[in-house]
Short mmCIF file of C-alpha atoms and ligand atoms in Angstrom, two decimals:
data_model
loop_
_atom_site.label_atom_id
_atom_site.label_comp_id
_atom_site.label_asym_id
_atom_site.label_seq_id
_atom_site.Cartn_x
_atom_site.Cartn_y
_atom_site.Cartn_z
CA MET A 30 56.31 44.84 -34.65
CA SER A 31 52.88 45.49 -36.24
CA ILE A 32 49.73 45.02 -34.03
CA LEU A 33 48.92 41.98 -35.70
CA GLN A 34 52.33 40.53 -34.99
CA ALA A 35 51.97 41.42 -31.40
CA ASN A 36 48.86 39.40 -31.24
CA PRO A 37 50.27 35.85 -30.88
CA ARG A 38 47.96 32.87 -30.17
CA GLU A 39 49.38 32.54 -26.79
CA SER A 40 47.99 35.85 -25.58
CA GLY A 41 44.53 35.30 -27.07
CA GLY A 42 44.70 38.48 -28.88
CA SER A 43 44.80 40.47 -25.55
CA ALA A 44 47.98 42.47 -24.72
CA SER A 45 46.52 44.04 -21.70
CA ARG A 46 44.63 41.32 -19.89
CA THR A 47 44.77 37.67 -20.58
CA GLY A 48 41.98 35.49 -20.58
CA ILE A 49 41.09 32.36 -18.46
CA ILE A 50 42.70 30.00 -21.21
CA GLU A 51 46.11 31.54 -20.68
CA ARG A 52 45.85 31.71 -16.98
CA TYR A 53 44.66 28.22 -16.49
CA ARG A 54 45.75 26.41 -19.61
CA LYS A 55 46.85 23.25 -17.92
CA TYR A 56 43.30 22.64 -16.41
CA LEU A 57 41.53 23.18 -19.51
CA PRO A 58 40.86 20.84 -22.78
CA VAL A 59 43.10 22.98 -24.92
CA THR A 60 46.38 22.18 -26.73
CA ASP A 61 48.78 24.24 -28.79
CA ALA A 62 46.55 23.59 -31.70
CA THR A 63 43.62 25.42 -30.07
CA PRO A 64 43.25 28.72 -31.56
CA VAL A 65 42.36 31.01 -28.50
CA VAL A 66 39.22 33.11 -29.00
CA SER A 67 39.22 35.47 -26.12
CA LEU A 68 37.90 38.99 -24.97
CA GLY A 69 40.02 39.06 -21.79
CA GLU A 70 37.44 37.32 -19.55
CA GLY A 71 37.84 36.21 -15.88
CA ASN A 72 40.04 37.68 -13.42
CA THR A 73 37.01 39.45 -11.92
CA PRO A 74 36.95 41.10 -8.59
CA LEU A 75 36.58 39.28 -5.29
CA LEU A 76 35.30 41.94 -3.06
CA PHE A 77 35.14 41.71 0.78
CA SER A 78 31.65 43.06 1.59
CA PRO A 79 31.64 44.81 5.11
CA ARG A 80 27.88 45.73 5.17
CA LEU A 81 26.75 42.49 3.88
CA SER A 82 28.96 40.61 6.41
CA GLU A 83 27.70 42.70 9.19
CA ARG A 84 24.20 41.94 8.17
CA VAL A 85 24.51 38.19 8.03
CA GLY A 86 26.97 37.79 10.85
CA ALA A 87 29.69 36.19 8.73
CA GLU A 88 32.58 37.06 6.47
CA VAL A 89 31.09 37.55 2.88
CA TRP A 90 32.99 38.15 -0.16
CA ILE A 91 31.35 38.99 -3.46
CA LYS A 92 32.58 37.46 -6.75
CA ASN A 93 31.53 40.05 -9.32
CA GLU A 94 31.14 38.28 -12.67
CA GLY A 95 29.21 41.12 -14.13
CA VAL A 96 32.39 42.66 -15.10
CA ASN A 97 33.29 40.11 -17.53
CA PRO A 98 33.58 41.40 -21.36
CA THR A 99 29.79 40.73 -22.03
CA GLY A 100 28.74 41.46 -18.56
CA SER A 101 28.24 37.86 -17.29
CA PHE A 102 29.96 34.64 -16.03
CA LYS A 103 29.14 33.03 -19.60
CA ASP A 104 32.27 34.49 -21.04
CA ARG A 105 34.49 32.09 -18.97
CA GLY A 106 32.68 29.20 -20.54
CA MET A 107 32.40 30.74 -23.99
CA THR A 108 36.13 31.43 -24.71
CA VAL A 109 36.71 27.70 -24.20
CA ALA A 110 33.55 26.52 -26.06
CA VAL A 111 34.34 28.85 -29.06
CA SER A 112 37.92 28.08 -29.22
CA LYS A 113 37.40 24.40 -29.33
CA ALA A 114 34.60 24.84 -31.79
CA VAL A 115 36.90 26.78 -34.08
CA GLU A 116 39.48 24.18 -33.74
CA ARG A 117 37.02 21.67 -34.81
CA GLY A 118 36.19 23.67 -38.00
CA ALA A 119 32.79 25.08 -36.67
CA HIS A 120 31.23 27.79 -38.95
CA THR A 121 27.92 28.44 -36.89
CA LEU A 122 27.29 28.60 -33.09
CA LEU A 123 23.90 27.78 -31.74
CA CYS A 124 22.48 28.27 -28.45
CA ALA A 125 19.12 28.42 -26.54
CA SER A 126 19.22 31.33 -24.00
CA THR A 127 17.50 33.36 -21.42
CA GLY A 128 19.63 36.19 -22.57
CA ASN A 129 23.31 36.09 -21.26
CA THR A 130 24.48 32.94 -23.04
CA SER A 131 23.05 34.42 -26.31
CA ALA A 132 24.93 37.81 -25.70
CA SER A 133 28.38 35.84 -24.76
CA ALA A 134 27.96 33.44 -27.88
CA ALA A 135 27.09 36.39 -30.22
CA ALA A 136 30.41 38.30 -28.94
CA TYR A 137 32.73 35.34 -29.18
CA ALA A 138 31.38 34.42 -32.60
CA ALA A 139 32.04 38.04 -33.88
CA ARG A 140 35.59 37.74 -32.31
CA ALA A 141 36.20 34.28 -33.81
CA GLY A 142 34.75 35.68 -37.31
CA ILE A 143 32.09 32.85 -37.54
CA ARG A 144 28.24 32.98 -37.37
CA CYS A 145 25.90 32.73 -34.42
CA ALA A 146 22.19 31.81 -34.17
CA VAL A 147 20.44 32.06 -30.81
CA ILE A 148 17.02 30.72 -29.85
CA LEU A 149 15.30 32.78 -27.28
CA PRO A 150 11.89 32.77 -25.44
CA ALA A 151 9.86 35.53 -27.03
CA GLY A 152 9.21 38.54 -24.80
CA LYS A 153 11.29 37.16 -21.81
CA ILE A 154 14.84 38.44 -22.51
CA ALA A 155 15.91 41.63 -20.70
CA ARG A 156 16.39 44.45 -23.13
CA GLY A 157 20.10 44.86 -22.72
CA LYS A 158 20.85 41.24 -23.40
CA LEU A 159 18.84 41.33 -26.62
CA ALA A 160 20.64 44.47 -27.60
CA GLN A 161 23.93 42.70 -27.16
CA ALA A 162 22.88 39.65 -29.43
CA PHE A 163 21.62 42.13 -31.92
CA ILE A 164 24.63 44.38 -32.12
CA TYR A 165 27.22 41.60 -32.11
CA GLY A 166 25.52 40.45 -35.14
CA ALA A 167 23.71 37.13 -34.19
CA LYS A 168 20.82 35.64 -35.98
CA ILE A 169 18.10 35.99 -33.41
CA ILE A 170 15.11 33.44 -33.48
CA ALA A 171 12.46 34.22 -30.83
CA ILE A 172 10.14 31.25 -30.05
CA ASP A 173 6.53 31.09 -28.70
CA GLY A 174 7.86 29.08 -25.85
CA ASN A 175 10.20 29.10 -22.85
CA PHE A 176 13.75 28.45 -22.43
CA ASP A 177 13.15 24.64 -21.94
CA ASP A 178 11.53 24.55 -25.37
CA ALA A 179 14.43 26.48 -26.77
CA LEU A 180 16.92 23.97 -25.34
CA ARG A 181 14.88 20.99 -26.68
CA ILE A 182 15.16 22.49 -30.13
CA VAL A 183 18.75 23.14 -29.82
CA ARG A 184 19.45 19.62 -28.74
CA GLU A 185 17.55 18.27 -31.79
CA LEU A 186 19.44 20.55 -34.18
CA GLY A 187 22.76 19.57 -32.33
CA GLU A 188 22.39 16.10 -33.62
CA GLY A 189 23.37 17.09 -37.03
CA ASN A 190 26.85 18.49 -38.00
CA GLU A 191 25.80 21.94 -38.99
CA PHE A 192 25.74 23.71 -35.50
CA ALA A 193 28.37 23.97 -32.73
CA ILE A 194 26.08 23.84 -29.65
CA VAL A 195 27.45 26.34 -27.03
CA ASN A 196 25.08 25.72 -24.27
CA SER A 197 26.44 24.26 -21.00
CA ILE A 198 25.48 20.73 -22.19
CA ASN A 199 28.62 21.25 -24.01
CA PRO A 200 31.51 20.12 -21.39
CA ASP A 201 33.80 23.01 -22.72
CA ARG A 202 31.49 25.39 -21.23
CA ILE A 203 31.66 23.87 -17.69
CA ALA A 204 35.44 23.51 -18.07
CA GLY A 205 35.75 27.25 -18.59
CA GLN A 206 33.48 28.20 -15.93
CA LYS A 207 35.09 26.17 -13.22
CA THR A 208 38.00 28.73 -13.40
CA ALA A 209 35.98 31.25 -11.31
CA ALA A 210 36.44 28.69 -8.45
CA PHE A 211 40.22 28.45 -9.12
CA GLU A 212 40.39 32.46 -8.98
CA ILE A 213 38.78 32.33 -5.60
CA VAL A 214 41.14 29.78 -4.02
CA ASP A 215 44.05 31.52 -5.67
CA LEU A 216 42.91 35.01 -4.35
CA LEU A 217 41.78 33.89 -0.84
CA GLY A 218 44.49 31.28 -0.40
CA PHE A 219 41.82 29.09 0.79
CA ALA A 220 38.30 27.77 -0.33
CA PRO A 221 35.42 29.42 1.42
CA ASP A 222 33.17 27.35 3.93
CA ILE A 223 30.09 28.23 1.82
CA HIS A 224 29.59 29.17 -1.69
CA VAL A 225 26.25 30.79 -2.79
CA LEU A 226 25.11 31.30 -6.28
CA PRO A 227 21.90 31.51 -8.46
CA LEU A 228 20.75 28.26 -9.93
CA GLY A 229 19.06 28.17 -13.36
CA ASN A 230 20.14 25.63 -15.93
CA ALA A 231 22.46 24.45 -13.31
CA GLY A 232 25.75 24.45 -15.37
CA ASN A 233 27.49 26.88 -13.06
CA ILE A 234 26.94 25.10 -9.86
CA THR A 235 28.36 22.07 -11.62
CA ALA A 236 31.35 24.09 -12.89
CA TYR A 237 32.16 25.66 -9.58
CA TRP A 238 31.95 22.26 -7.65
CA ALA A 239 34.23 20.67 -10.38
CA GLY A 240 36.80 23.55 -9.87
CA TYR A 241 36.68 23.39 -6.08
CA ARG A 242 37.06 19.55 -6.24
CA GLU A 243 40.02 19.92 -8.79
CA PHE A 244 41.92 22.34 -6.47
CA ALA A 245 40.99 20.40 -3.45
CA ASN A 246 42.76 17.46 -4.81
CA GLU A 247 45.72 19.42 -5.96
CA ARG A 248 46.25 21.57 -3.05
CA SER A 249 44.51 19.76 -0.28
CA THR A 250 42.31 22.77 0.42
CA SER A 251 38.79 22.08 1.70
CA SER A 252 35.63 22.42 -0.60
CA PRO A 253 32.74 24.63 0.31
CA ARG A 254 29.16 23.78 0.92
CA MET A 255 27.37 24.70 -2.22
CA ILE A 256 24.11 26.64 -2.01
CA GLY A 257 22.11 27.11 -5.00
CA VAL A 258 19.38 29.65 -5.20
CA GLN A 259 16.27 29.49 -7.28
CA ALA A 260 13.29 31.77 -7.77
CA ALA A 261 10.15 30.62 -6.08
CA GLY A 262 8.25 30.42 -9.37
CA ALA A 263 11.05 28.58 -11.23
CA ALA A 264 12.23 26.06 -8.65
CA PRO A 265 12.32 22.54 -10.06
CA ILE A 266 15.48 21.33 -8.07
CA TYR A 267 14.13 22.64 -4.93
CA HIS A 268 10.69 20.98 -5.32
CA ASP A 269 12.36 17.93 -7.18
CA LYS A 270 9.79 18.32 -9.90
CA VAL A 271 9.94 19.94 -13.52
CA VAL A 272 8.00 23.29 -13.60
CA GLU A 273 6.06 23.44 -16.77
CA ASN A 274 5.39 27.22 -16.63
CA PRO A 275 8.28 28.84 -14.75
CA GLU A 276 7.70 32.50 -13.99
CA THR A 277 10.06 35.20 -12.19
CA ILE A 278 11.32 38.53 -12.71
CA ALA A 279 14.86 37.14 -12.80
CA THR A 280 14.25 36.11 -16.40
CA ALA A 281 17.90 34.77 -16.55
CA ILE A 282 16.82 31.79 -14.30
CA ARG A 283 13.35 31.32 -15.67
CA ILE A 284 13.92 27.60 -16.18
CA GLY A 285 11.55 24.63 -15.27
CA ASN A 286 13.73 21.73 -16.36
CA PRO A 287 17.48 22.32 -15.96
CA ALA A 288 19.99 20.52 -18.08
CA SER A 289 22.37 19.82 -15.55
CA TRP A 290 19.92 18.93 -12.81
CA LYS A 291 21.63 15.67 -11.83
CA GLN A 292 25.04 17.32 -11.72
CA ALA A 293 23.69 20.10 -9.33
CA ARG A 294 22.02 17.63 -7.21
CA ALA A 295 25.21 15.83 -6.73
CA ALA A 296 27.21 18.99 -6.22
CA ILE A 297 24.82 20.00 -3.42
CA ASP A 298 24.73 16.56 -1.89
CA GLU A 299 28.37 16.00 -1.99
CA SER A 300 29.19 19.24 -0.42
CA ARG A 301 26.50 18.89 2.01
CA GLY A 302 24.96 22.18 0.73
CA ALA A 303 21.43 23.10 0.06
CA VAL A 304 18.70 24.68 -2.35
CA GLU A 305 17.03 27.87 -1.34
CA ILE A 306 14.12 29.67 -2.93
CA VAL A 307 13.38 33.40 -2.91
CA THR A 308 10.35 35.23 -4.15
CA ASP A 309 10.54 38.05 -6.78
CA ALA A 310 9.97 40.77 -3.99
CA GLU A 311 13.01 39.17 -2.07
CA ILE A 312 15.01 39.36 -5.27
CA LEU A 313 14.26 43.03 -6.07
CA ASP A 314 14.82 44.07 -2.33
CA ALA A 315 18.27 42.23 -2.40
CA GLN A 316 19.18 43.84 -5.68
CA LYS A 317 18.44 47.42 -4.42
CA TRP A 318 20.20 46.77 -1.04
CA LEU A 319 23.42 45.50 -2.76
CA ALA A 320 23.56 48.42 -5.09
CA ALA A 321 22.98 51.06 -2.31
CA ASN A 322 24.99 49.49 0.41
CA GLU A 323 27.88 47.81 -1.57
CA GLY A 324 27.94 49.72 -4.75
CA ILE A 325 27.41 46.60 -6.77
CA PHE A 326 24.51 46.57 -9.40
CA VAL A 327 23.57 43.26 -10.45
CA GLU A 328 20.67 41.75 -12.52
CA PRO A 329 17.84 40.15 -10.65
CA ALA A 330 19.18 36.49 -11.08
CA SER A 331 22.28 37.50 -9.37
CA ALA A 332 20.24 39.27 -6.64
CA ALA A 333 18.65 36.08 -6.04
CA ALA A 334 21.96 34.78 -4.42
CA ILE A 335 21.89 37.67 -2.07
CA ALA A 336 18.37 37.21 -1.07
CA GLY A 337 19.12 33.38 -0.64
CA LEU A 338 22.08 34.30 1.66
CA TRP A 339 19.73 36.34 3.89
CA LYS A 340 17.38 33.54 4.12
CA ARG A 341 19.88 31.23 5.49
CA MET A 342 21.86 33.48 7.76
CA GLU A 343 20.57 31.78 11.06
CA THR A 344 22.68 28.91 9.94
CA PHE A 345 25.87 30.58 9.74
CA GLU A 346 28.39 30.57 12.55
CA ALA A 347 30.46 33.64 13.42
CA GLY A 348 33.60 33.66 11.18
CA THR A 349 31.95 31.38 8.50
CA ARG A 350 33.65 32.45 5.27
CA ILE A 351 31.26 32.91 2.29
CA VAL A 352 31.78 33.69 -1.21
CA CYS A 353 28.51 34.71 -3.16
CA THR A 354 28.66 34.92 -6.89
CA VAL A 355 26.86 37.76 -8.60
CA THR A 356 26.61 36.48 -12.14
CA GLY A 357 25.46 39.31 -14.28
CA HIS A 358 25.64 43.15 -14.51
CA GLY A 359 22.66 45.19 -13.47
CA LEU A 360 22.51 47.40 -16.58
CA LYS A 361 21.55 44.35 -18.72
CA ASP A 362 18.06 44.65 -17.23
CA SER A 363 17.59 48.23 -16.47
CA GLU A 364 13.79 47.85 -16.84
CA ALA A 365 13.81 45.63 -13.81
CA ALA A 366 15.89 47.99 -11.77
CA THR A 367 13.86 51.04 -12.49
CA ARG A 368 10.41 49.42 -11.84
CA ASP A 369 9.80 51.69 -8.91
CA MET A 370 11.47 54.70 -10.37
CA LYS A 371 9.28 57.81 -10.81
CA GLU A 372 9.71 60.56 -13.53
CA PHE A 373 11.80 63.26 -12.42
CA ALA A 374 9.92 66.64 -12.58
CA PRO A 375 12.54 69.16 -13.73
CA VAL A 376 13.29 72.25 -11.48
CA ALA A 377 14.36 75.59 -12.84
CA ALA A 378 17.97 75.70 -14.02
CA THR A 379 19.26 77.83 -11.24
CA THR A 380 21.64 76.88 -8.13
CA SER A 381 19.23 77.95 -5.59
CA ASP A 382 16.35 75.74 -7.08
CA VAL A 383 18.66 72.87 -7.42
CA LEU A 384 19.94 73.40 -3.90
CA ARG A 385 16.58 73.35 -2.62
CA LYS A 386 15.69 70.34 -4.37
CA ILE A 387 18.80 68.34 -3.02
CA ASP A 388 17.47 68.90 0.53
CA MET A 389 19.47 66.12 2.13
N1 F0G B 30 22.78 34.21 -13.38
C1 F0G B 30 22.62 34.68 -14.60
C2 F0G B 30 22.87 36.12 -14.69
C3 F0G B 30 22.32 33.77 -15.70
O1 F0G B 30 22.44 34.37 -17.01
C4 F0G B 30 22.17 32.39 -15.46
C5 F0G B 30 21.80 31.58 -16.63
C6 F0G B 30 22.22 31.94 -14.19
C7 F0G B 30 22.55 32.85 -13.17
C8 F0G B 30 22.07 30.63 -13.88
O2 F0G B 30 23.21 29.74 -14.17
O3 F0G B 30 21.99 28.30 -15.73
O4 F0G B 30 24.50 27.83 -14.95
O5 F0G B 30 22.54 27.60 -13.41
N2 F0G B 30 21.67 31.97 -17.80
C9 F0G B 30 21.46 30.99 -19.08
C10 F0G B 30 21.28 31.89 -20.25
C11 F0G B 30 20.48 29.97 -18.89
O6 F0G B 30 20.85 31.44 -21.21
O7 F0G B 30 21.95 32.92 -20.33
P1 F0G B 30 23.09 28.25 -14.64
#
C-alpha cells in the first residue's frame, strides 16, 4: 500500500496519533462527508504535579496543552473548524488573533491546502507565534489597533462569503475545544472539583464547560467549579466592564472585550466558580516557578492560571481535586521568559575553568 493509500479519511492522515475528531467523533459536528484535516492534536498529558499540590494544599493536575502540534490548545478547535470549512468549500480562512489562533489557523490551512489571512495587533504578538504564521505561509496583516479591533474587522469581513472565519465565534472551534474536558474525565475517571484556566476571548472556558456538562449528562459525573484567570490590566469580565486599552505581558490574553463574555459568565455562575485577576509580576513569577519546579515551560498567559491558583489557595479544602490548564508552550514567547536573563560571559575552554564556574 502506498503512503497515500495508507492515509484514509478516517485516520485524518495520521497513522501514529489520531486527532480529536477520530477520538471523539460522535460528540462533534462531523459526518462521513467531512474531510478530516488533522495534525494529530489532542491527547495531551495530564500530569499530577506534586510540588504544586504541596504548595496549594490540594491535589493538582496540569493539562499541558502546549504540546499540541502548534503549541497551543487552539489546535483542538482548529481541526474541527478547518475540516468543516473545507467541507463547505472554503478557499480562505480568516482570523483575528493575539498569536496562537493565527499560528494554528495557518498550520491547518497549510495542511488543508487552502489560504489563510490573519489580522494581528502590530507589535503585540510574541515572536515565536509570528514566526509560525509566517512559516506556515499565512498572509499577515498587522493593524494599528488591538485584538478587539482586529476581531471587529473580522466580524465585518465575515458577513460576506469570501472568508471562513476561524475565531472562536465559530461554534466548530468551541466544539473541538470541549474535547479537552472529555480527555480529563476519561483519564481521571471523574471530573475535578475545580478547573482553573486563563481567560482571554473566553472561548476556552465556554468550551470546557460545554464538555464537562456533556459528559456529566452522559456519565452522571459531577462538574467542576470553573475559575477563569485574567491579567489585571486586561480584566473586563472581572470588572464587568469593557477595557478600552488592555495591557499585560501575557499578550495572548490582552483582550478588553471578549467575544464569549456572556457564555463565560454563564459557565462561571452555573458552576459556582469565580474570576480571578493576577498582575504581570505574579504571572512571571508563576511561569518561572512552574518551569523550575515541575519541568513545564508555559507562556505567560498560561502561567496566569497558576498565579490565579495560588491566589485562591486559601479557599481549597484538603483533598480538593484541581485541574489547571496551561494553554500554550513557553517557547512561543522566549522574550518574556528571558527578560531577567543576563549575558553569559564565556570562560576559558578548559575543564578546570568550567568546573570552577559550575560551583554548585
Ligand atoms: N492562553 C493562550 C495561550 C491563548 O492564546 C489564549 C487566547 C488564551 C489562553 C485565552 O483563551 O481566548 O479562549 O479565553 N488566544 C487567542 C488567540 C485570543 O488569538 O490566540 P480564550
